[in-house]
């Protein structure tokens, strides 16, 4: 399925950073394949990098707009885990996105008010594939910028400007 | 069952050749029954894994109705694991030595004595069961595994391979990028990219 090369992990950390900044700048609103979705970073953000303190764990409150998060980012750390609230067409999902494995954990999805197990299972699988579909659409948007040097340079400037803004 | 309620920790795998699941449903269940869970209670076995019914986790009987739900295949692996606490083992060995009923001559005999005691205690130990669930989304040739543990997912995949003669491919970050971009050239550019600098610009 896949060639014998691998995409380095920093690409996925950059993806998480881009998601974090975009969700703050767009107030969580994204248009993906003609659909409006809400993507917000919730109460958990882990940043990792080099330096004396290599890991910053921010929990509770609103880590994405905190001074601690911006300070860690300015120190060169990048997000490796974040808790996300995704809303697609009225369906709300909560999950932790991990850049190292690109896996989702602690996934909470809408309660399926059906008694028949076949239908319940079908709904659960639909919701799971919905989360992955949205993540793939978001990654595609990120990759479009990342693959074009000029567009990505603009994105980097935008991220840097956001980092310089004073936290609330 | 966990997949139908509560929060999930998901690992995703791609099944390259899902032809085996196009066999008759009975045949698929037969394959599962070939590797159904067998209890290790009362035996000197540390760990055992096998398939059980997804809806009756402690029932090794598996039926087509439990396994095939619309276009999904529902799997449940039970792993039983027994442990003998090291402290208990050394205590029992010391008791035996103190009683004078055995007098091991040299290190080899002492080692054998410990191994025999370990087996004896293992037979008596109660297994700790765990159920790991997986769902095959056939239209997308995708296996979703409800576990975050590498060890447990490895055991599940090993049992899956023995049962169906295919090994699902973990959708790792590169796999995720590949499935998203569907373009090796773009993937190669990402692979060759240099890290961006977001600070001190």
mmCIF file of C-alpha atoms in Angstrom:
data_model
loop_
_atom_site.group_PDB
_atom_site.id
_atom_site.type_symbol
_atom_site.label_atom_id
_atom_site.label_comp_id
_atom_site.label_asym_id
_atom_site.label_seq_id
_atom_site.Cartn_x
_atom_site.Cartn_y
_atom_site.Cartn_z
ATOM 1 C CA UNK A 1 0.000 0.000 0.000
ATOM 2 C CA UNK A 2 2.736 2.401 0.986
ATOM 3 C CA UNK A 3 6.211 3.040 -0.361
ATOM 4 C CA UNK A 4 9.271 2.408 1.732
ATOM 5 C CA UNK A 5 9.633 5.992 2.930
ATOM 6 C CA UNK A 6 7.960 7.593 5.869
ATOM 7 C CA UNK A 7 6.581 11.029 6.508
ATOM 8 C CA UNK A 8 8.515 12.493 9.446
ATOM 9 C CA UNK A 9 6.691 13.029 12.697
ATOM 10 C CA UNK A 10 7.284 16.788 12.714
ATOM 11 C CA UNK A 11 4.875 17.092 9.770
ATOM 12 C CA UNK A 12 2.056 15.817 12.000
ATOM 13 C CA UNK A 13 3.129 18.123 14.850
ATOM 14 C CA UNK A 14 3.026 21.001 12.380
ATOM 15 C CA UNK A 15 -0.410 19.778 11.299
ATOM 16 C CA UNK A 16 -1.625 19.959 14.903
ATOM 17 C CA UNK A 17 -0.132 23.433 15.315
ATOM 18 C CA UNK A 18 -1.751 24.592 12.073
ATOM 19 C CA UNK A 19 -5.091 23.147 13.277
ATOM 20 C CA UNK A 20 -4.714 24.879 16.632
ATOM 21 C CA UNK A 21 -3.943 28.276 15.085
ATOM 22 C CA UNK A 22 -6.564 27.964 12.362
ATOM 23 C CA UNK A 23 -9.263 26.955 14.825
ATOM 24 C CA UNK A 24 -8.410 30.028 16.938
ATOM 25 C CA UNK A 25 -8.286 32.386 13.963
ATOM 26 C CA UNK A 26 -11.450 31.071 12.334
ATOM 27 C CA UNK A 27 -13.293 30.746 15.606
ATOM 28 C CA UNK A 28 -13.420 26.987 15.069
ATOM 29 C CA UNK A 29 -15.272 27.201 11.777
ATOM 30 C CA UNK A 30 -13.993 25.244 8.766
ATOM 31 C CA UNK A 31 -15.549 24.575 5.398
ATOM 32 C CA UNK A 32 -14.622 21.065 4.341
ATOM 33 C CA UNK A 33 -15.836 19.639 1.047
ATOM 34 C CA UNK A 34 -18.782 22.057 1.052
ATOM 35 C CA UNK A 35 -19.721 21.233 4.645
ATOM 36 C CA UNK A 36 -19.389 23.610 7.583
ATOM 37 C CA UNK A 37 -17.796 21.967 10.587
ATOM 38 C CA UNK A 38 -16.609 23.215 13.926
ATOM 39 C CA UNK A 39 -13.185 22.115 15.164
ATOM 40 C CA UNK A 40 -12.035 23.421 18.536
ATOM 41 C CA UNK A 41 -9.166 22.474 20.785
ATOM 42 C CA UNK A 42 -10.594 21.679 24.201
ATOM 43 C CA UNK A 43 -9.137 21.293 27.668
ATOM 44 C CA UNK A 44 -6.035 19.231 26.935
ATOM 45 C CA UNK A 45 -2.918 20.216 25.026
ATOM 46 C CA UNK A 46 0.495 18.581 25.152
ATOM 47 C CA UNK A 47 3.506 20.264 23.576
ATOM 48 C CA UNK A 48 6.928 18.714 23.103
ATOM 49 C CA UNK A 49 10.289 19.942 21.887
ATOM 50 C CA UNK A 50 13.920 20.498 22.737
ATOM 51 C CA UNK A 51 15.276 22.538 25.616
ATOM 52 C CA UNK A 52 15.496 22.385 29.367
ATOM 53 C CA UNK A 53 11.840 21.473 29.705
ATOM 54 C CA UNK A 54 10.937 19.180 26.868
ATOM 55 C CA UNK A 55 7.264 18.698 27.594
ATOM 56 C CA UNK A 56 4.438 21.022 28.556
ATOM 57 C CA UNK A 57 1.109 19.497 29.585
ATOM 58 C CA UNK A 58 -1.784 21.888 29.744
ATOM 59 C CA UNK A 59 -5.052 20.628 31.155
ATOM 60 C CA UNK A 60 -8.358 22.174 32.141
ATOM 61 C CA UNK A 61 -9.314 25.734 31.272
ATOM 62 C CA UNK A 62 -8.659 26.821 27.692
ATOM 63 C CA UNK A 63 -5.063 25.827 26.908
ATOM 64 C CA UNK A 64 -5.213 26.901 23.266
ATOM 65 C CA UNK A 65 -5.463 30.606 24.120
ATOM 66 C CA UNK A 66 -3.317 30.488 27.232
ATOM 67 C CA UNK A 67 -0.061 32.324 27.718
ATOM 68 C CA UNK A 68 1.517 29.013 28.739
ATOM 69 C CA UNK A 69 0.721 27.476 25.343
ATOM 70 C CA UNK A 70 2.085 30.435 23.400
ATOM 71 C CA UNK A 71 5.160 30.548 25.572
ATOM 72 C CA UNK A 72 5.823 26.829 24.980
ATOM 73 C CA UNK A 73 5.300 27.309 21.240
ATOM 74 C CA UNK A 74 7.669 30.292 21.220
ATOM 75 C CA UNK A 75 10.232 28.058 22.948
ATOM 76 C CA UNK A 76 10.052 25.754 19.947
ATOM 77 C CA UNK A 77 7.705 23.120 21.303
ATOM 78 C CA UNK A 78 4.987 21.773 19.042
ATOM 79 C CA UNK A 79 1.648 20.115 19.885
ATOM 80 C CA UNK A 80 1.752 16.316 20.070
ATOM 81 C CA UNK A 81 -1.641 15.698 21.652
ATOM 82 C CA UNK A 82 -4.794 17.710 21.867
ATOM 83 C CA UNK A 83 -8.329 17.162 22.943
ATOM 84 C CA UNK A 84 -10.697 18.194 20.213
ATOM 85 C CA UNK A 85 -14.399 18.966 19.920
ATOM 86 C CA UNK A 86 -15.593 18.360 16.390
ATOM 87 C CA UNK A 87 -19.125 19.180 15.300
ATOM 88 C CA UNK A 88 -20.333 17.918 11.941
ATOM 89 C CA UNK A 89 -23.936 18.450 10.865
ATOM 90 C CA UNK A 90 -25.208 18.530 14.432
ATOM 91 C CA UNK A 91 -23.183 15.497 15.523
ATOM 92 C CA UNK A 92 -20.661 16.273 18.235
ATOM 93 C CA UNK A 93 -17.460 14.307 18.794
ATOM 94 C CA UNK A 94 -14.836 14.613 21.496
ATOM 95 C CA UNK A 95 -11.484 12.899 21.159
ATOM 96 C CA UNK A 96 -7.769 13.188 21.780
ATOM 97 C CA UNK A 97 -5.684 13.447 18.612
ATOM 98 C CA UNK A 98 -2.122 12.142 18.861
ATOM 99 C CA UNK A 99 0.471 13.326 16.321
ATOM 100 C CA UNK A 100 2.891 10.452 16.993
ATOM 101 C CA UNK A 101 0.510 7.719 15.904
ATOM 102 C CA UNK A 102 -2.255 9.760 14.259
ATOM 103 C CA UNK A 103 -4.636 7.813 16.419
ATOM 104 C CA UNK A 104 -7.689 8.975 18.280
ATOM 105 C CA UNK A 105 -8.351 8.115 21.899
ATOM 106 C CA UNK A 106 -11.054 8.789 24.458
ATOM 107 C CA UNK A 107 -13.512 9.056 21.574
ATOM 108 C CA UNK A 108 -16.955 10.177 22.645
ATOM 109 C CA UNK A 109 -19.599 10.214 19.991
ATOM 110 C CA UNK A 110 -23.321 10.984 19.871
ATOM 111 C CA UNK A 111 -25.505 8.560 21.800
ATOM 112 C CA UNK A 112 -27.303 6.297 19.374
ATOM 113 C CA UNK A 113 -30.904 5.980 20.598
ATOM 114 C CA UNK A 114 -31.503 2.659 18.861
ATOM 115 C CA UNK A 115 -32.193 -0.690 20.440
ATOM 116 C CA UNK A 116 -31.311 -2.919 17.494
ATOM 117 C CA UNK A 117 -27.645 -3.739 17.786
ATOM 118 C CA UNK A 118 -27.128 -3.914 14.000
ATOM 119 C CA UNK A 119 -28.337 -0.327 13.597
ATOM 120 C CA UNK A 120 -26.442 0.867 16.641
ATOM 121 C CA UNK A 121 -23.246 -0.658 15.357
ATOM 122 C CA UNK A 122 -23.828 0.793 11.898
ATOM 123 C CA UNK A 123 -24.243 4.244 13.469
ATOM 124 C CA UNK A 124 -21.111 3.888 15.604
ATOM 125 C CA UNK A 125 -19.060 2.875 12.562
ATOM 126 C CA UNK A 126 -20.570 5.756 10.596
ATOM 127 C CA UNK A 127 -19.535 8.177 13.359
ATOM 128 C CA UNK A 128 -16.005 6.745 13.494
ATOM 129 C CA UNK A 129 -15.565 7.008 9.744
ATOM 130 C CA UNK A 130 -16.999 10.551 9.915
ATOM 131 C CA UNK A 131 -14.238 11.585 12.363
ATOM 132 C CA UNK A 132 -11.533 10.103 10.130
ATOM 133 C CA UNK A 133 -13.092 11.654 7.010
ATOM 134 C CA UNK A 134 -12.949 15.094 8.621
ATOM 135 C CA UNK A 135 -9.378 14.581 9.829
ATOM 136 C CA UNK A 136 -8.386 13.537 6.321
ATOM 137 C CA UNK A 137 -10.057 16.624 4.802
ATOM 138 C CA UNK A 138 -8.271 18.839 7.322
ATOM 139 C CA UNK A 139 -4.947 17.151 6.611
ATOM 140 C CA UNK A 140 -5.526 17.599 2.872
ATOM 141 C CA UNK A 141 -6.063 21.343 3.400
ATOM 142 C CA UNK A 142 -2.908 21.514 5.531
ATOM 143 C CA UNK A 143 -0.926 19.494 2.960
ATOM 144 C CA UNK A 144 -1.999 21.841 0.145
ATOM 145 C CA UNK A 145 -0.238 24.648 1.996
ATOM 146 C CA UNK A 146 2.655 22.513 3.218
ATOM 147 C CA UNK A 147 3.487 21.230 -0.259
ATOM 148 C CA UNK A 148 3.732 24.704 -1.754
ATOM 149 C CA UNK A 149 6.754 26.638 -0.457
ATOM 150 C CA UNK A 150 5.212 30.074 -1.025
ATOM 151 C CA UNK A 151 1.841 29.250 0.550
ATOM 152 C CA UNK A 152 3.501 27.557 3.486
ATOM 153 C CA UNK A 153 5.797 30.538 4.091
ATOM 154 C CA UNK A 154 2.639 32.667 4.356
ATOM 155 C CA UNK A 155 1.101 30.179 6.801
ATOM 156 C CA UNK A 156 4.278 30.204 8.906
ATOM 157 C CA UNK A 157 4.163 34.024 9.029
ATOM 158 C CA UNK A 158 0.500 33.862 10.027
ATOM 159 C CA UNK A 159 1.272 31.378 12.794
ATOM 160 C CA UNK A 160 4.140 33.546 13.980
ATOM 161 C CA UNK A 161 1.901 36.639 14.025
ATOM 162 C CA UNK A 162 -0.650 34.686 16.088
ATOM 163 C CA UNK A 163 2.121 33.664 18.472
ATOM 164 C CA UNK A 164 3.107 37.296 18.965
ATOM 165 C CA UNK A 165 -0.462 38.328 19.807
ATOM 166 C CA UNK A 166 -1.007 38.755 23.513
ATOM 167 C CA UNK A 167 -3.090 35.982 25.050
ATOM 168 C CA UNK A 168 -6.498 36.933 26.483
ATOM 169 C CA UNK B 1 -20.052 -4.330 24.892
ATOM 170 C CA UNK B 2 -17.533 -1.487 24.642
ATOM 171 C CA UNK B 3 -17.877 -0.739 20.981
ATOM 172 C CA UNK B 4 -21.544 0.058 21.354
ATOM 173 C CA UNK B 5 -21.229 2.365 24.325
ATOM 174 C CA UNK B 6 -18.716 4.494 26.167
ATOM 175 C CA UNK B 7 -15.577 6.100 24.849
ATOM 176 C CA UNK B 8 -13.220 4.366 22.442
ATOM 177 C CA UNK B 9 -9.459 4.250 21.881
ATOM 178 C CA UNK B 10 -9.031 3.377 18.257
ATOM 179 C CA UNK B 11 -6.283 1.808 16.196
ATOM 180 C CA UNK B 12 -7.024 1.614 12.485
ATOM 181 C CA UNK B 13 -5.806 -1.049 10.066
ATOM 182 C CA UNK B 14 -6.184 -1.520 6.349
ATOM 183 C CA UNK B 15 -7.085 -4.969 5.030
ATOM 184 C CA UNK B 16 -5.409 -5.228 1.652
ATOM 185 C CA UNK B 17 -7.087 -8.445 0.511
ATOM 186 C CA UNK B 18 -10.475 -8.818 2.196
ATOM 187 C CA UNK B 19 -11.490 -11.714 -0.140
ATOM 188 C CA UNK B 20 -11.580 -14.128 2.798
ATOM 189 C CA UNK B 21 -14.628 -12.285 4.106
ATOM 190 C CA UNK B 22 -16.469 -12.828 0.841
ATOM 191 C CA UNK B 23 -16.535 -16.549 1.676
ATOM 192 C CA UNK B 24 -19.827 -17.773 3.114
ATOM 193 C CA UNK B 25 -20.647 -16.335 6.520
ATOM 194 C CA UNK B 26 -20.619 -19.844 7.988
ATOM 195 C CA UNK B 27 -17.095 -20.355 6.689
ATOM 196 C CA UNK B 28 -15.900 -17.138 8.362
ATOM 197 C CA UNK B 29 -17.439 -18.246 11.672
ATOM 198 C CA UNK B 30 -15.853 -21.689 11.245
ATOM 199 C CA UNK B 31 -12.477 -19.992 10.996
ATOM 200 C CA UNK B 32 -13.208 -18.093 14.227
ATOM 201 C CA UNK B 33 -14.275 -21.307 15.945
ATOM 202 C CA UNK B 34 -10.960 -22.920 14.976
ATOM 203 C CA UNK B 35 -9.343 -20.360 17.271
ATOM 204 C CA UNK B 36 -12.078 -19.944 19.867
ATOM 205 C CA UNK B 37 -11.052 -19.143 23.401
ATOM 206 C CA UNK B 38 -10.068 -22.079 25.615
ATOM 207 C CA UNK B 39 -9.961 -21.628 29.361
ATOM 208 C CA UNK B 40 -6.643 -21.880 31.194
ATOM 209 C CA UNK B 41 -8.234 -22.335 34.613
ATOM 210 C CA UNK B 42 -6.573 -25.219 36.439
ATOM 211 C CA UNK B 43 -3.679 -25.450 33.990
ATOM 212 C CA UNK B 44 -0.081 -24.293 34.176
ATOM 213 C CA UNK B 45 -0.484 -21.803 31.329
ATOM 214 C CA UNK B 46 0.327 -18.123 31.793
ATOM 215 C CA UNK B 47 -1.691 -16.647 28.981
ATOM 216 C CA UNK B 48 -4.223 -17.659 26.365
ATOM 217 C CA UNK B 49 -6.092 -15.743 23.698
ATOM 218 C CA UNK B 50 -9.000 -16.774 21.509
ATOM 219 C CA UNK B 51 -12.244 -15.593 19.951
ATOM 220 C CA UNK B 52 -15.459 -15.305 21.935
ATOM 221 C CA UNK B 53 -18.947 -14.082 21.136
ATOM 222 C CA UNK B 54 -18.913 -10.254 20.876
ATOM 223 C CA UNK B 55 -22.199 -10.047 22.787
ATOM 224 C CA UNK B 56 -21.540 -12.734 25.386
ATOM 225 C CA UNK B 57 -17.905 -12.167 26.227
ATOM 226 C CA UNK B 58 -17.617 -15.239 28.437
ATOM 227 C CA UNK B 59 -19.202 -17.564 25.916
ATOM 228 C CA UNK B 60 -16.805 -19.145 23.434
ATOM 229 C CA UNK B 61 -19.747 -20.127 21.195
ATOM 230 C CA UNK B 62 -19.769 -17.839 18.186
ATOM 231 C CA UNK B 63 -22.677 -17.495 15.792
ATOM 232 C CA UNK B 64 -23.161 -15.887 12.397
ATOM 233 C CA UNK B 65 -25.843 -13.613 13.895
ATOM 234 C CA UNK B 66 -23.401 -12.254 16.497
ATOM 235 C CA UNK B 67 -20.590 -11.804 14.023
ATOM 236 C CA UNK B 68 -22.138 -10.275 10.924
ATOM 237 C CA UNK B 69 -23.931 -7.016 11.555
ATOM 238 C CA UNK B 70 -25.007 -5.571 8.231
ATOM 239 C CA UNK B 71 -21.783 -4.832 6.332
ATOM 240 C CA UNK B 72 -19.601 -5.079 9.434
ATOM 241 C CA UNK B 73 -17.896 -8.042 11.034
ATOM 242 C CA UNK B 74 -17.762 -7.932 14.765
ATOM 243 C CA UNK B 75 -14.865 -9.661 16.560
ATOM 244 C CA UNK B 76 -14.062 -10.130 20.223
ATOM 245 C CA UNK B 77 -10.819 -11.603 21.491
ATOM 246 C CA UNK B 78 -10.555 -12.783 25.068
ATOM 247 C CA UNK B 79 -7.122 -12.829 26.698
ATOM 248 C CA UNK B 80 -6.713 -14.533 30.030
ATOM 249 C CA UNK B 81 -3.523 -13.941 31.932
ATOM 250 C CA UNK B 82 -2.314 -15.542 35.155
ATOM 251 C CA UNK B 83 0.416 -14.178 37.352
ATOM 252 C CA UNK B 84 2.264 -15.597 40.321
ATOM 253 C CA UNK B 85 3.567 -12.878 42.651
ATOM 254 C CA UNK B 86 7.338 -13.163 43.088
ATOM 255 C CA UNK B 87 7.006 -12.681 46.845
ATOM 256 C CA UNK B 88 4.554 -15.580 47.127
ATOM 257 C CA UNK B 89 6.833 -17.814 45.059
ATOM 258 C CA UNK B 90 9.930 -17.133 47.177
ATOM 259 C CA UNK B 91 7.900 -17.506 50.375
ATOM 260 C CA UNK B 92 6.629 -20.933 49.297
ATOM 261 C CA UNK B 93 10.112 -22.053 48.220
ATOM 262 C CA UNK B 94 11.598 -20.870 51.531
ATOM 263 C CA UNK B 95 8.881 -22.702 53.480
ATOM 264 C CA UNK B 96 9.721 -25.893 51.617
ATOM 265 C CA UNK B 97 13.444 -25.472 52.242
ATOM 266 C CA UNK B 98 12.899 -24.651 55.925
ATOM 267 C CA UNK B 99 10.742 -27.725 56.406
ATOM 268 C CA UNK B 100 13.688 -29.852 55.304
ATOM 269 C CA UNK B 101 11.448 -31.981 53.066
ATOM 270 C CA UNK B 102 13.660 -31.127 50.084
ATOM 271 C CA UNK B 103 17.383 -30.571 50.042
ATOM 272 C CA UNK B 104 18.492 -29.268 46.641
ATOM 273 C CA UNK B 105 22.073 -30.051 45.737
ATOM 274 C CA UNK B 106 23.468 -27.070 43.877
ATOM 275 C CA UNK B 107 22.012 -24.238 41.832
ATOM 276 C CA UNK B 108 20.447 -26.393 39.131
ATOM 277 C CA UNK B 109 18.279 -28.328 41.605
ATOM 278 C CA UNK B 110 17.249 -25.127 43.376
ATOM 279 C CA UNK B 111 16.261 -23.628 40.019
ATOM 280 C CA UNK B 112 14.206 -26.734 39.227
ATOM 281 C CA UNK B 113 12.526 -26.546 42.625
ATOM 282 C CA UNK B 114 11.530 -22.919 41.950
ATOM 283 C CA UNK B 115 10.195 -23.819 38.506
ATOM 284 C CA UNK B 116 8.121 -26.695 39.923
ATOM 285 C CA UNK B 117 6.697 -24.442 42.623
ATOM 286 C CA UNK B 118 5.941 -21.757 40.017
ATOM 287 C CA UNK B 119 3.986 -24.287 37.932
ATOM 288 C CA UNK B 120 2.117 -25.513 41.013
ATOM 289 C CA UNK B 121 1.099 -21.959 41.933
ATOM 290 C CA UNK B 122 0.230 -21.140 38.316
ATOM 291 C CA UNK B 123 -2.274 -24.025 38.245
ATOM 292 C CA UNK B 124 -3.985 -22.553 41.306
ATOM 293 C CA UNK B 125 -3.868 -18.925 40.142
ATOM 294 C CA UNK B 126 -7.071 -17.376 38.824
ATOM 295 C CA UNK B 127 -6.863 -15.878 35.333
ATOM 296 C CA UNK B 128 -7.548 -12.204 34.740
ATOM 297 C CA UNK B 129 -9.679 -11.892 31.635
ATOM 298 C CA UNK B 130 -9.738 -9.006 29.141
ATOM 299 C CA UNK B 131 -11.914 -8.560 26.098
ATOM 300 C CA UNK B 132 -10.613 -6.717 23.055
ATOM 301 C CA UNK B 133 -13.075 -5.789 20.371
ATOM 302 C CA UNK B 134 -12.582 -5.181 16.698
ATOM 303 C CA UNK B 135 -14.913 -4.280 13.883
ATOM 304 C CA UNK B 136 -14.216 -4.839 10.218
ATOM 305 C CA UNK B 137 -15.864 -2.185 8.101
ATOM 306 C CA UNK B 138 -16.032 -4.306 4.948
ATOM 307 C CA UNK B 139 -16.956 -1.584 2.415
ATOM 308 C CA UNK B 140 -13.846 0.361 3.469
ATOM 309 C CA UNK B 141 -11.641 -2.721 4.091
ATOM 310 C CA UNK B 142 -10.825 -1.222 7.472
ATOM 311 C CA UNK B 143 -10.362 -2.886 10.837
ATOM 312 C CA UNK B 144 -11.045 -0.712 13.877
ATOM 313 C CA UNK B 145 -9.524 -2.019 17.071
ATOM 314 C CA UNK B 146 -10.775 -0.716 20.391
ATOM 315 C CA UNK B 147 -7.507 -0.620 22.333
ATOM 316 C CA UNK B 148 -4.635 1.781 22.840
ATOM 317 C CA UNK B 149 -2.217 -0.963 23.918
ATOM 318 C CA UNK B 150 0.527 -2.053 21.495
ATOM 319 C CA UNK B 151 0.920 -5.430 23.205
ATOM 320 C CA UNK B 152 -2.771 -6.228 23.090
ATOM 321 C CA UNK B 153 -3.173 -5.017 19.513
ATOM 322 C CA UNK B 154 -0.206 -7.232 18.606
ATOM 323 C CA UNK B 155 -1.928 -10.262 20.164
ATOM 324 C CA UNK B 156 -5.151 -9.424 18.331
ATOM 325 C CA UNK B 157 -3.357 -9.131 14.988
ATOM 326 C CA UNK B 158 -1.475 -12.351 15.562
ATOM 327 C CA UNK B 159 -4.742 -14.198 16.237
ATOM 328 C CA UNK B 160 -6.364 -12.463 13.265
ATOM 329 C CA UNK B 161 -3.528 -13.599 10.997
ATOM 330 C CA UNK B 162 -3.734 -17.196 12.249
ATOM 331 C CA UNK B 163 -7.491 -17.186 11.725
ATOM 332 C CA UNK B 164 -7.801 -15.499 8.348
ATOM 333 C CA UNK B 165 -4.293 -15.882 6.847
ATOM 334 C CA UNK B 166 -4.036 -12.122 6.348
ATOM 335 C CA UNK B 167 -2.277 -9.479 8.355
ATOM 336 C CA UNK B 168 -3.997 -6.080 8.461
ATOM 337 C CA UNK B 169 -1.679 -3.098 7.897
ATOM 338 C CA UNK B 170 -1.549 -0.521 10.650
ATOM 339 C CA UNK B 171 -2.539 2.915 9.391
ATOM 340 C CA UNK B 172 0.376 4.787 10.916
ATOM 341 C CA UNK B 173 0.967 8.497 10.271
ATOM 342 C CA UNK B 174 2.498 7.795 6.847
ATOM 343 C CA UNK B 175 -0.454 5.501 6.057
ATOM 344 C CA UNK B 176 -2.826 8.244 7.157
ATOM 345 C CA UNK B 177 -1.080 10.737 4.855
ATOM 346 C CA UNK B 178 -1.137 8.219 2.001
ATOM 347 C CA UNK B 179 -4.857 7.475 2.403
ATOM 348 C CA UNK B 180 -5.543 11.201 2.526
ATOM 349 C CA UNK B 181 -3.399 12.428 -0.354
ATOM 350 C CA UNK B 182 -3.530 9.272 -2.514
ATOM 351 C CA UNK B 183 -0.449 10.548 -4.324
ATOM 352 C CA UNK B 184 3.012 9.082 -3.830
ATOM 353 C CA UNK B 185 4.745 12.101 -5.358
ATOM 354 C CA UNK B 186 3.141 14.428 -2.811
ATOM 355 C CA UNK B 187 3.955 11.985 -0.056
ATOM 356 C CA UNK B 188 7.582 11.949 -1.169
ATOM 357 C CA UNK B 189 7.696 15.765 -1.012
ATOM 358 C CA UNK B 190 6.319 15.628 2.550
ATOM 359 C CA UNK B 191 8.853 12.938 3.442
ATOM 360 C CA UNK B 192 11.702 15.130 2.150
ATOM 361 C CA UNK B 193 10.436 18.317 3.820
ATOM 362 C CA UNK B 194 12.477 20.265 6.295
ATOM 363 C CA UNK B 195 11.132 21.227 9.655
ATOM 364 C CA UNK B 196 9.573 24.693 9.798
ATOM 365 C CA UNK B 197 10.590 27.253 12.361
ATOM 366 C CA UNK B 198 7.706 29.013 14.074
ATOM 367 C CA UNK B 199 9.648 30.823 16.718
ATOM 368 C CA UNK B 200 12.258 33.585 16.798
ATOM 369 C CA UNK B 201 11.478 34.591 13.203
#
